[in-house]
């Protein structure tokens, strides 16, 4: 996904990677429950990244298996990030081992938020399923379909469309980002 939005790099980062009502409403709209959003660490890890961990129960839309699963997401602000200009955030999501085949894979997303002008930014998102072990092609195909549809429908059509159109539900939170020129 590649999208240009009328917000600064800091505004987009705050909306997507801090505990905001915008982000919580987005998770709620996806059927996510038991949401615990961690704080960013003050220190960096061995790779130079700051980290935080989030846990939640996500709704699954697969044609077979359970309808929900506990999930843990670890987010990393990469050392290349420069506040005000560029953020690169990697997210690794692990599902509960009780989910069939969950121990065989995790979902990886990379969000890049870069400054284009004083008030516009480019947001790119790359996603993939990373396999730790071999799985049947049927399972792999089902997982890839879910990941692809999730990236397109959830991230592109819901999350960022809300940022562009500024719905009334989030207007009070976003009004500090709207400038009269």
XYZ file of C-alpha atoms in Angstrom, residues 49-112:
64
model
C 15.404 -0.103 17.848
C 12.852 1.085 20.397
C 10.155 -1.497 21.081
C 6.703 -1.939 22.520
C 4.374 -4.921 22.872
C 0.619 -5.034 22.354
C -1.776 -7.868 23.114
C -5.339 -8.397 21.959
C -7.825 -10.987 20.802
C -8.418 -10.743 17.071
C -11.426 -11.878 15.079
C -10.590 -14.464 12.413
C -12.425 -14.679 9.121
C -11.041 -17.994 7.864
C -13.323 -20.539 6.263
C -12.354 -23.081 8.949
C -11.001 -23.112 12.501
C -11.636 -20.854 15.495
C -13.302 -17.456 15.122
C -10.940 -15.588 17.506
C -7.386 -15.950 18.776
C -5.208 -14.164 21.310
C -2.370 -12.330 19.573
C 0.812 -10.560 20.626
C 2.334 -7.868 18.433
C 5.831 -6.509 18.969
C 6.591 -3.202 17.266
C 10.083 -1.874 16.540
C 10.927 1.725 15.632
C 13.969 1.105 13.452
C 17.149 3.054 14.154
C 16.966 4.715 10.713
C 13.904 6.686 11.871
C 14.282 10.465 12.225
C 11.400 12.144 14.108
C 9.756 14.831 11.998
C 11.113 13.384 8.740
C 10.794 9.610 8.598
C 9.607 6.645 10.656
C 10.110 3.004 9.833
C 8.188 0.687 12.157
C 8.310 -3.091 11.887
C 5.523 -5.130 13.491
C 5.621 -8.857 14.170
C 2.341 -10.506 15.143
C 2.261 -13.920 16.765
C -0.977 -15.794 17.285
C -1.701 -18.076 20.211
C -0.322 -21.617 19.725
C -3.840 -22.987 20.259
C -4.646 -21.707 16.750
C -3.961 -24.528 14.277
C -0.525 -24.092 12.638
C 0.107 -20.790 14.507
C 3.514 -21.996 15.697
C 4.556 -22.296 12.036
C 4.258 -18.637 11.022
C 3.981 -14.999 12.060
C 2.755 -11.905 10.244
C 5.266 -9.129 9.532
C 4.291 -5.571 8.578
C 6.567 -2.623 7.818
C 5.129 0.886 8.015
C 7.192 3.687 6.467
